[in-house]
Tab-separated table of C-alpha atoms in Angstrom:
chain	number	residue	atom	x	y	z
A	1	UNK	CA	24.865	43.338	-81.858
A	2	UNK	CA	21.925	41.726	-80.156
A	3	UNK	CA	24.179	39.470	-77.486
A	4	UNK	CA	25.998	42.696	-76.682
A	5	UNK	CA	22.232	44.082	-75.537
A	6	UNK	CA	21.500	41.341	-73.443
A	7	UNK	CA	25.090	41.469	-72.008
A	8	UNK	CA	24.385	45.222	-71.078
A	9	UNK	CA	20.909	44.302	-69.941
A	10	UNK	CA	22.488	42.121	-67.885
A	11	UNK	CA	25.326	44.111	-66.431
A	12	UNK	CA	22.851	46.658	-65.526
A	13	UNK	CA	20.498	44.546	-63.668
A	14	UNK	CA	23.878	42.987	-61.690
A	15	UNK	CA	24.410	47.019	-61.254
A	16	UNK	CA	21.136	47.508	-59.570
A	17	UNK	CA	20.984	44.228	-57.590
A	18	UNK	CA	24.520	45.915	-55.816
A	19	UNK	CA	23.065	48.935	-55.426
A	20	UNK	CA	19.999	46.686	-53.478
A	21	UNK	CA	22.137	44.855	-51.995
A	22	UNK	CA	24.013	47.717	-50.443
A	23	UNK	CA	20.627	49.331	-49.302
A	24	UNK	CA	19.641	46.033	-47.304
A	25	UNK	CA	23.199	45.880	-46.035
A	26	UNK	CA	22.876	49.410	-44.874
A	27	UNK	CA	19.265	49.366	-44.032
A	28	UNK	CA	19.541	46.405	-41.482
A	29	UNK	CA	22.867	47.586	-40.241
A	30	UNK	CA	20.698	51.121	-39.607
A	31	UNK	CA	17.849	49.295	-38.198
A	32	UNK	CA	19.459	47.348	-35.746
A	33	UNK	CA	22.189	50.321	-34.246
A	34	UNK	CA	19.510	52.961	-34.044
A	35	UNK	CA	22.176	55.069	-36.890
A	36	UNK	CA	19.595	57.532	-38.373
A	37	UNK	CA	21.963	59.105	-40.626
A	38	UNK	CA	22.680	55.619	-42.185
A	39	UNK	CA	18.437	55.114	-42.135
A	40	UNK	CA	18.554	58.740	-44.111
A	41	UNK	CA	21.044	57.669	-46.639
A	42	UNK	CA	19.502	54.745	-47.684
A	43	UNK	CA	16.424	56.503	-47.997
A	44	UNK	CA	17.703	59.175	-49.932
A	45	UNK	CA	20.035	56.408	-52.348
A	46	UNK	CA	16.595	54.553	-52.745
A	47	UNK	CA	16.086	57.021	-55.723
A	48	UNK	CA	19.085	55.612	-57.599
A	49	UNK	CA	17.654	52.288	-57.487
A	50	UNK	CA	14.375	53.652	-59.089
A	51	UNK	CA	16.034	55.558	-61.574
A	52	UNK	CA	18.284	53.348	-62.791
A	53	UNK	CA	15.303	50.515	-63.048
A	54	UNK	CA	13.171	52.872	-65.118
A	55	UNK	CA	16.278	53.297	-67.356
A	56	UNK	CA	16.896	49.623	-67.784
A	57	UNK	CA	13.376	49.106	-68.717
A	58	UNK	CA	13.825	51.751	-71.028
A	59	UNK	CA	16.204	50.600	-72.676
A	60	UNK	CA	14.721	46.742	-72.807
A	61	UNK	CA	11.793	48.288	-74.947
A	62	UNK	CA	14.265	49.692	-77.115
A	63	UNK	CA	15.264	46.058	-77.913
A	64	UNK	CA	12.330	45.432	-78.383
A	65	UNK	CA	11.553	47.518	-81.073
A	66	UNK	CA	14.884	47.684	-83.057
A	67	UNK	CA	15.564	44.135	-82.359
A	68	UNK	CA	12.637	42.306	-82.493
A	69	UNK	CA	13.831	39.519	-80.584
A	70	UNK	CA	11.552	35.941	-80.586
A	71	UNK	CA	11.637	32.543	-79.154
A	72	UNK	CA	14.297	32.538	-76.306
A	73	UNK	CA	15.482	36.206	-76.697
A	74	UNK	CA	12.199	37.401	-76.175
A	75	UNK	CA	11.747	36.193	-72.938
A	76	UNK	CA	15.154	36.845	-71.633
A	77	UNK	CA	13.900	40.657	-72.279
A	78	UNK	CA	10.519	40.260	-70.944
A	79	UNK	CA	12.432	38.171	-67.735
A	80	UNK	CA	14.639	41.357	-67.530
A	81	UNK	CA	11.911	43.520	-67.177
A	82	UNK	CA	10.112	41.536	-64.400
A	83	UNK	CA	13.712	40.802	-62.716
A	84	UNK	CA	13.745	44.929	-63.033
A	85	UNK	CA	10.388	45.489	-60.874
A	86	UNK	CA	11.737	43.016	-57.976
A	87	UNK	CA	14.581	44.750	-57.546
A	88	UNK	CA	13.040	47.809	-57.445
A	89	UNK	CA	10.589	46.440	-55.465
A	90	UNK	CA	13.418	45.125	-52.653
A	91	UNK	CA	14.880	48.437	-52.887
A	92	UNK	CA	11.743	49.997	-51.381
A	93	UNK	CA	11.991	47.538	-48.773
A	94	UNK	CA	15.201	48.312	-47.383
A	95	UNK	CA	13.646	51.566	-47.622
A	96	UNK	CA	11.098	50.675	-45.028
A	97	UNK	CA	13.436	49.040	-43.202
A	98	UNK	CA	15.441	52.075	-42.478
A	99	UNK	CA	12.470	54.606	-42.244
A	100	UNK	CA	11.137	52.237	-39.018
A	101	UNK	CA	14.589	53.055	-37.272
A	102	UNK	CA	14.249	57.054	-38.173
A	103	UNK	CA	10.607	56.858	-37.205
A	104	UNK	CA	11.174	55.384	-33.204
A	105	UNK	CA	14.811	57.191	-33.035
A	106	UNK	CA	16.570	58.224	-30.817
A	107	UNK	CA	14.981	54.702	-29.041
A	108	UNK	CA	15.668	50.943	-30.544
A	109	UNK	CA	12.971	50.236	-33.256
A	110	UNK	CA	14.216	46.294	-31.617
A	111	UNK	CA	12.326	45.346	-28.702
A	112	UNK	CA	13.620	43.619	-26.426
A	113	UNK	CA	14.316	40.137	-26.798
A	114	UNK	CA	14.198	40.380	-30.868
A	115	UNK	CA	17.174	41.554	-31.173
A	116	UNK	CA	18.991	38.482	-32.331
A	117	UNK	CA	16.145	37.071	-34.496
A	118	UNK	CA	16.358	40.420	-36.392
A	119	UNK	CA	20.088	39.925	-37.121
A	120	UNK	CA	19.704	36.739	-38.374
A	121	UNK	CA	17.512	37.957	-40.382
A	122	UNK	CA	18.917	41.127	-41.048
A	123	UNK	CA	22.264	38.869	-42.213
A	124	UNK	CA	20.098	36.146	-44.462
A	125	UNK	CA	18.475	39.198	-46.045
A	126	UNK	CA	22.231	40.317	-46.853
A	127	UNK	CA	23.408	37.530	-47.783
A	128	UNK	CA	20.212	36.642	-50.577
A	129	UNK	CA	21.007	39.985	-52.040
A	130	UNK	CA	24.534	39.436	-52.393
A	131	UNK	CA	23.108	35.697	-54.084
A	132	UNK	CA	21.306	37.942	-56.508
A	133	UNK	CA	24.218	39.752	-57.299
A	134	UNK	CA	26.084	36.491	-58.200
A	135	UNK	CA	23.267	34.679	-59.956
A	136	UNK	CA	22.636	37.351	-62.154
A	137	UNK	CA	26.812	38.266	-62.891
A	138	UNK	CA	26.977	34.310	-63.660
A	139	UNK	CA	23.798	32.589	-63.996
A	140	UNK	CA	25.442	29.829	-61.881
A	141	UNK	CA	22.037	28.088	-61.133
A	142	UNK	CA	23.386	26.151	-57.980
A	143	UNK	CA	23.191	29.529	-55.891
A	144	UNK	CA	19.331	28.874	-56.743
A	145	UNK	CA	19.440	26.650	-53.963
A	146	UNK	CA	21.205	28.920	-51.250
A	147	UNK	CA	18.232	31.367	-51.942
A	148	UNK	CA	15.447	29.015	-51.683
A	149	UNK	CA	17.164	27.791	-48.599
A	150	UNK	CA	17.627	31.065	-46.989
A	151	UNK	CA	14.041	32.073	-47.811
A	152	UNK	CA	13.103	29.256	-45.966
A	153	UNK	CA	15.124	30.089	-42.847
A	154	UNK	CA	13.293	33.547	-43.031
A	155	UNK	CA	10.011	32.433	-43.137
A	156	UNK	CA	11.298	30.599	-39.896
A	157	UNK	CA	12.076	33.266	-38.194
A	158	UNK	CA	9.420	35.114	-39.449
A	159	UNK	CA	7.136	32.618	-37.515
A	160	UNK	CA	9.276	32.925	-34.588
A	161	UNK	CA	8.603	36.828	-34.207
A	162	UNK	CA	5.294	36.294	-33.477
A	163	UNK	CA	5.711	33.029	-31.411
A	164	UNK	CA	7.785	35.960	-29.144
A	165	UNK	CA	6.014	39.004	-29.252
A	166	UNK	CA	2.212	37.109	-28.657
A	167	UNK	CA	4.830	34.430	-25.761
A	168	UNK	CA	3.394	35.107	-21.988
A	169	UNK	CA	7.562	36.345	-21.366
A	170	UNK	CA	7.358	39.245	-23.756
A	171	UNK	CA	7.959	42.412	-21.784
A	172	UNK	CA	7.822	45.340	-24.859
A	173	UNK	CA	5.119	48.147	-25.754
A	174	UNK	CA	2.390	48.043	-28.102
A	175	UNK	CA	4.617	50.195	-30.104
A	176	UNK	CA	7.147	47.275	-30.397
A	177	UNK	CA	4.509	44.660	-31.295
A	178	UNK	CA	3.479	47.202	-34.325
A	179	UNK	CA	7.529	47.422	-35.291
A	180	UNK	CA	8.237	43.707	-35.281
A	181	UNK	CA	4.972	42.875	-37.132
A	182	UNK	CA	5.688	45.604	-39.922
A	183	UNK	CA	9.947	44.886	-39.568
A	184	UNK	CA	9.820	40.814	-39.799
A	185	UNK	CA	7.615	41.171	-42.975
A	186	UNK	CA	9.355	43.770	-44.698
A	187	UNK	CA	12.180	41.289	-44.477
A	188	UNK	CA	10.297	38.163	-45.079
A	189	UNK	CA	8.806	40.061	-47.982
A	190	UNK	CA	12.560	40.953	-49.558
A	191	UNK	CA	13.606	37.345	-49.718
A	192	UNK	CA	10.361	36.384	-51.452
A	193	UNK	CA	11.638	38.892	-54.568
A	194	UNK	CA	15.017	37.158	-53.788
A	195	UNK	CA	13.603	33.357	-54.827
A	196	UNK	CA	10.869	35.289	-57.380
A	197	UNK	CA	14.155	36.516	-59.162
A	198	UNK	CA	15.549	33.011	-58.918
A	199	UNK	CA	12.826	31.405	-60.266
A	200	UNK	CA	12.621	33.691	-63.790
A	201	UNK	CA	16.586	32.722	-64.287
A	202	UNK	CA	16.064	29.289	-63.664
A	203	UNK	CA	13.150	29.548	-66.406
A	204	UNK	CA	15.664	30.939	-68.504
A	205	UNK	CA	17.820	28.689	-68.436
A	206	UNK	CA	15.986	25.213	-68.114
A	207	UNK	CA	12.610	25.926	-69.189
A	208	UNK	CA	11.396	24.799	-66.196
A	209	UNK	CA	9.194	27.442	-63.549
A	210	UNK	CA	9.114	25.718	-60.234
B	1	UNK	CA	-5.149	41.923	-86.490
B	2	UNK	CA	-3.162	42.911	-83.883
B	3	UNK	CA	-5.780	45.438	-82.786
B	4	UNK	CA	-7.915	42.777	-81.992
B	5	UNK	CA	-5.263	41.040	-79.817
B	6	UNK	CA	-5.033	44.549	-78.537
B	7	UNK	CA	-8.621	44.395	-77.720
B	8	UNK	CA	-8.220	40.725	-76.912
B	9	UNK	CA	-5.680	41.597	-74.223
B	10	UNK	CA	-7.801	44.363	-72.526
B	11	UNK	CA	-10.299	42.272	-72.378
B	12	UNK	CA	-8.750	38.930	-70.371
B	13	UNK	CA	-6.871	42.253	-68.267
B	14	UNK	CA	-10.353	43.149	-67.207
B	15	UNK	CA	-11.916	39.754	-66.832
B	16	UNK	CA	-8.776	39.345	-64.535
B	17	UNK	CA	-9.266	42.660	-62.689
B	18	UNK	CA	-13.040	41.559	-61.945
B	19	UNK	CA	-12.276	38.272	-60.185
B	20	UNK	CA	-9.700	40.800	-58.332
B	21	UNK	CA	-12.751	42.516	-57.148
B	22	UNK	CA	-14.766	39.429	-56.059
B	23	UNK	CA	-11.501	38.557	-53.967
B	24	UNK	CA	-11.254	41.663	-51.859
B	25	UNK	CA	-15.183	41.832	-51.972
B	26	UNK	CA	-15.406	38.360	-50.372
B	27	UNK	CA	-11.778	38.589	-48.556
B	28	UNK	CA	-12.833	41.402	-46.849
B	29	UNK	CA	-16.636	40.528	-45.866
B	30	UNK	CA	-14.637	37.308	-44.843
B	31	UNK	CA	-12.517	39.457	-42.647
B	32	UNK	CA	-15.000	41.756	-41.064
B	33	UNK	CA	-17.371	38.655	-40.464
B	34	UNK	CA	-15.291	36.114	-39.373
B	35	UNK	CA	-16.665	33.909	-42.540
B	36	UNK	CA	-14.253	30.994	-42.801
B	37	UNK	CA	-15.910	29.253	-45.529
B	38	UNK	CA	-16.167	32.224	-47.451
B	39	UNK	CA	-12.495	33.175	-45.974
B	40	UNK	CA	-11.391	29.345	-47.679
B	41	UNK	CA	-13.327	30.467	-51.207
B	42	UNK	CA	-11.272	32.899	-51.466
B	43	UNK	CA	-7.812	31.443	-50.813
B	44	UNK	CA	-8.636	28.799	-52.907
B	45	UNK	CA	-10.009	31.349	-55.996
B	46	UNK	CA	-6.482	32.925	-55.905
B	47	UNK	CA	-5.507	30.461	-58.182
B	48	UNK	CA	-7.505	31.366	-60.449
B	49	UNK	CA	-6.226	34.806	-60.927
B	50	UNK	CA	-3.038	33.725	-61.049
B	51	UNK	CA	-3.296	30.960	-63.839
B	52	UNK	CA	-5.441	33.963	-65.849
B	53	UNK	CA	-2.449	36.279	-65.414
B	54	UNK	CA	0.101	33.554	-66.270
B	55	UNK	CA	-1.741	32.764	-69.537
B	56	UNK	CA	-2.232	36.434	-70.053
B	57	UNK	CA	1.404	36.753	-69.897
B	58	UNK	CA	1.832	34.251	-72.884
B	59	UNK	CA	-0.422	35.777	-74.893
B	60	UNK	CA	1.545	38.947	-74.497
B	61	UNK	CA	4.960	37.428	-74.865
B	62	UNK	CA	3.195	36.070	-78.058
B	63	UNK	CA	1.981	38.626	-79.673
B	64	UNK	CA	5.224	40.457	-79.129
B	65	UNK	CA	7.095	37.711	-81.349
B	66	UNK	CA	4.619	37.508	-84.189
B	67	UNK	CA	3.516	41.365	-84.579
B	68	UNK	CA	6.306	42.647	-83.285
B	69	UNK	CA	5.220	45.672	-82.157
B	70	UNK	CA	7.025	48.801	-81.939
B	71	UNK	CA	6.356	52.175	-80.594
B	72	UNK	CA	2.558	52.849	-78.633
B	73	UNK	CA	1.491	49.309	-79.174
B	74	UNK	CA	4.863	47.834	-78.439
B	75	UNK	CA	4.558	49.938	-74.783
B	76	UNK	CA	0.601	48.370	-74.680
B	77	UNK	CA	1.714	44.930	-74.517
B	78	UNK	CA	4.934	45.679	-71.666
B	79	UNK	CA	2.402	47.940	-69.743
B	80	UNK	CA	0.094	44.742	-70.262
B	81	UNK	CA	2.855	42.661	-68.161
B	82	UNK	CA	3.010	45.103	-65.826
B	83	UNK	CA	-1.096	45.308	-65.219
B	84	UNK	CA	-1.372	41.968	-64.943
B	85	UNK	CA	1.638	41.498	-62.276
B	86	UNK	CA	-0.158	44.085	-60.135
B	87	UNK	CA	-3.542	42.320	-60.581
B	88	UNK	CA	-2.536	38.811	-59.513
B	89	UNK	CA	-0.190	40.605	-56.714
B	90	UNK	CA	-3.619	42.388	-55.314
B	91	UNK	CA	-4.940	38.792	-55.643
B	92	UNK	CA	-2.157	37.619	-53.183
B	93	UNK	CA	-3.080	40.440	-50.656
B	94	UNK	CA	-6.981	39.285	-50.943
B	95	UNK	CA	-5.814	36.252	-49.759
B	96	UNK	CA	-3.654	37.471	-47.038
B	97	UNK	CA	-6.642	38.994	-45.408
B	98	UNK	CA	-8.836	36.252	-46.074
B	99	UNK	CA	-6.341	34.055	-44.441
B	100	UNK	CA	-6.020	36.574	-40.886
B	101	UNK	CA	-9.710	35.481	-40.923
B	102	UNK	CA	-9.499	31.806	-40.932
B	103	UNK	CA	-5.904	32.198	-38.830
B	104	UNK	CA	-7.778	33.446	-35.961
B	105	UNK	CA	-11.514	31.863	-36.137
B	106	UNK	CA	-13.674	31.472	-34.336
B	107	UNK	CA	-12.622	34.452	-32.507
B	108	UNK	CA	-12.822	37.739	-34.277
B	109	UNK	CA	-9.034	39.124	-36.516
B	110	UNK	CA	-10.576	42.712	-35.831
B	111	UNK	CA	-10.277	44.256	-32.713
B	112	UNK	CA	-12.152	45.860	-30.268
B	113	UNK	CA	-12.696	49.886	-31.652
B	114	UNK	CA	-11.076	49.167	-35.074
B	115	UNK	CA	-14.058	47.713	-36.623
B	116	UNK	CA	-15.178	50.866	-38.289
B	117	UNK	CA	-12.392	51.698	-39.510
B	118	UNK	CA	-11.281	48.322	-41.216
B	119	UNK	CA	-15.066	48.600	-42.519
B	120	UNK	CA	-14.245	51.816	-44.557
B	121	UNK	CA	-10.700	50.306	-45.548
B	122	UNK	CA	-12.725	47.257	-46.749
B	123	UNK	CA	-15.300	49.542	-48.404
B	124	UNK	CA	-12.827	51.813	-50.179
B	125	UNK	CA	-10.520	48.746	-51.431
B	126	UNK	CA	-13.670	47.380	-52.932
B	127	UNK	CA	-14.289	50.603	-54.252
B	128	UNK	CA	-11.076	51.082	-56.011
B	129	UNK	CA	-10.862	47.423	-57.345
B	130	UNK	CA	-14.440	48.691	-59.109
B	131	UNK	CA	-12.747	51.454	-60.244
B	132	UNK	CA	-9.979	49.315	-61.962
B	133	UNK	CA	-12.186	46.761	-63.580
B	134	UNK	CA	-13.796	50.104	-65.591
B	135	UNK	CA	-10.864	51.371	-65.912
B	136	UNK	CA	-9.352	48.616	-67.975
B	137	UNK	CA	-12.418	48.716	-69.531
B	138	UNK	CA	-13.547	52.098	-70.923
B	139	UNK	CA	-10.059	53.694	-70.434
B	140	UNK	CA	-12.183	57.015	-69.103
B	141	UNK	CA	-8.655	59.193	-67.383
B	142	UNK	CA	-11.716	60.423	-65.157
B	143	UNK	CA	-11.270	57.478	-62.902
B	144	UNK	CA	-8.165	57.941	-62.362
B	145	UNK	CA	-8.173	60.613	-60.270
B	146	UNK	CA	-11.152	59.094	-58.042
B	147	UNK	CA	-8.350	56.128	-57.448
B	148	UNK	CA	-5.887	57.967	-56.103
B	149	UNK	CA	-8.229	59.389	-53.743
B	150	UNK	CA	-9.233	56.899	-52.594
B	151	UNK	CA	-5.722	55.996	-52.003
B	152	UNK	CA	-5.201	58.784	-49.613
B	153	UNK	CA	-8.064	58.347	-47.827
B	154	UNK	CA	-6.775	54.921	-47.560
B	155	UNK	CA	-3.561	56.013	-46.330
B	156	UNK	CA	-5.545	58.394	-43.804
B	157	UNK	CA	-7.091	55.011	-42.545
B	158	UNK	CA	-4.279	53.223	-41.977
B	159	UNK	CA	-2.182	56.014	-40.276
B	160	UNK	CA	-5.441	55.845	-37.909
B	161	UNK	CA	-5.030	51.733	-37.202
B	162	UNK	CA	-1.949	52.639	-35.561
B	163	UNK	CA	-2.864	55.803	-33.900
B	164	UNK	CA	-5.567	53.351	-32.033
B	165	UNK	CA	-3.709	50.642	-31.291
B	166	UNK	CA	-1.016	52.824	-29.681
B	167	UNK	CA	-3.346	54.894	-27.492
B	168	UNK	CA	-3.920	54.628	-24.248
B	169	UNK	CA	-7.495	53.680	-24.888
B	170	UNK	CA	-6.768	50.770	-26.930
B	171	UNK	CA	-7.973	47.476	-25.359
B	172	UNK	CA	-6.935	44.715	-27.175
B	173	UNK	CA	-4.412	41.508	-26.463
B	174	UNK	CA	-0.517	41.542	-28.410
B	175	UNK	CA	-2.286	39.344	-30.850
B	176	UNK	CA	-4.796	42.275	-31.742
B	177	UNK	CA	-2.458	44.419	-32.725
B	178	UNK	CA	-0.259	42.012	-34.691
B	179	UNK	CA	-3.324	41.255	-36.488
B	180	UNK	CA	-4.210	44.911	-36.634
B	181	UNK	CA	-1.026	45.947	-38.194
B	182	UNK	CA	-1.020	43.687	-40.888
B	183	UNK	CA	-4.459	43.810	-42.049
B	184	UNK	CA	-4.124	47.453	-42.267
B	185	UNK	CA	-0.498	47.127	-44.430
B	186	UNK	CA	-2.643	44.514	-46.571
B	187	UNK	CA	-5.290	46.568	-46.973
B	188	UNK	CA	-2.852	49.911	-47.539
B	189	UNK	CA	-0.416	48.282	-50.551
B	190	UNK	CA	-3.764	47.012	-52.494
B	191	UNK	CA	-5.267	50.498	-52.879
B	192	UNK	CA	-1.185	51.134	-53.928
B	193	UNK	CA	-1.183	48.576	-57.049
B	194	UNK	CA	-4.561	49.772	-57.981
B	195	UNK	CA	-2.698	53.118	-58.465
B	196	UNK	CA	0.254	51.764	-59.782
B	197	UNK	CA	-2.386	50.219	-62.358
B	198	UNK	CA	-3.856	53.439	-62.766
B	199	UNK	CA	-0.002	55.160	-63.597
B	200	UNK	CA	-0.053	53.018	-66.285
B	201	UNK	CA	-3.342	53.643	-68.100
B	202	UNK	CA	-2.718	57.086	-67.925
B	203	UNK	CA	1.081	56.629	-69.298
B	204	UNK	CA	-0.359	54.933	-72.324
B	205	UNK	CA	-3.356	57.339	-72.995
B	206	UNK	CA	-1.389	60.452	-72.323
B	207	UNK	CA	2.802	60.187	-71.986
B	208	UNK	CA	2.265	61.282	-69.012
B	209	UNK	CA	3.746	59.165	-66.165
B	210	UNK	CA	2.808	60.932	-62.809
């Protein structure tokens, strides 16, 4: 009875990490083409994402209290619920992402000269979701890795925003230095949930936070 | 028994929430003065909050298995989790703006003509870190209504950082308004987890989750 809880808790949070992975997926793909009504779905799907978090969270207290769980059972649920609030959390992000394309439509939210950074890291961002998805269906630590290492090409090219925007070549607006400040750490920020996720399975499993 | 690890709890949340303030106090005077060393206290204080929440977190996960709660004290404890994660995450953003300050001394992280307005936003997320510490502490709902307030007004603020920086008016270099935008996103999603604090107290005390 109690493994067939954590097996729904942990279909469910696989459920939402798709549903946040197809918000990034949409929300970059938005952001870079200028497609507002793509930026207004994701927006308006964002509230799926929340509701279905507050459910799961729901139900984890419920397993609490009927099941009483200790020792390693215990913290899976407690895990759940912080696993939960990041994905939420990433959700809102891809959010953001979209709402700065509707905000500077019908013009690029991109300046100039960003554009490929920002599909790199529009595509990493993509791709760590879709790692979530996996680790969480499997809990095949090794895809622990990919994450840290994509969070680390990120913060890269996080770096490398500013290097261009504040570099003597950069032609854009003021408005474009305030998008690709806000845009490069909204997606720094959703790979940092990525490895914090990461990090509470590989607890999980080995004991070990690193 | 367990209402004194109730009490117990509350307590270390509190103790937690005050070194919170003393971050943003200090991170913020930091900012505004261009105070490295005090900038450098506070990055390396962070640690403390988060080895308080982490151990916080224990004590939850341990009182869960040994009382094990159920019903309103079962929810005390999760909401307890969920305090403390927003606590050591406003800890992070203390840092963050402590850090702008060091990033860019000797020169000055605030602009030319934002300087009163990063004072209030400095003021207000003071303010509202007070407001948590008595929160957690006398549980008065009163409080919670002066927190959101300030929230707005914090909003207001940082609706205005970008209204400067993109006028015609504004003065300042790319690296300005880089600087500008984050600090004022830093400063805007503390005041938010001292809400999303605030939810929670009010969940707990009243059902109520607005």
């Amino acid at each position: 009875m109690f493994q067939q809880e954590l097996r729904e808790v942990q279909t469910r949070l696989a459920e939402i990490a798709e549903l946040v992975e197809s918000a990034i997926q949409r929300g970059t793909k938005a952001f870079q083409e200028s497609d507002v009504a793509l930026a207004e779905a994701v927006i308006e799907d964002d509230l799926r994402i929340d509701t279905l978090a507050t459910s799961l969270d729901e139900l984890a207290i419920t397993i609490l209290a009927r099941q009483q769980p200790v020792a390693k059972d215990l913290r899976i649920i407690v895990s759940a619920l912080r696993i939960s609030a990041s994905l939420e959390r990433m959700g809102d992000i891809a959010e953001h992402i979209a709402q700065l394309a509707r905000y500077r439509f019908p013009e690029s939210v991109i300046p100039k000269g960003l554009g490929k950074i920002f599909r790199e890291m529009g595509e990493l961002d993509v791709q760590v979701a879709a790692n979530v998805v996996t680790l969480l269906r499997t809990e095949d630590l090794l895809i622990i890795e990919d994450i840290r290492n994509t969070d680390d090409r990120i913060d890269e090219l996080h770096a490398k925003v500013f290097e261009k925007v504040l570099s003597d070549t950069f032609k854009g607006e003021v408005t474009n230095v305030v998008d690709a400040t806000l845009a490069s750490r909204y997606h720094e920020r959703f790979a940092d949930h990525a490895v914090s996720i990461a990090k509470k399975v590989q607890y999980l499993a080995t004991g070990e936070y690193s």
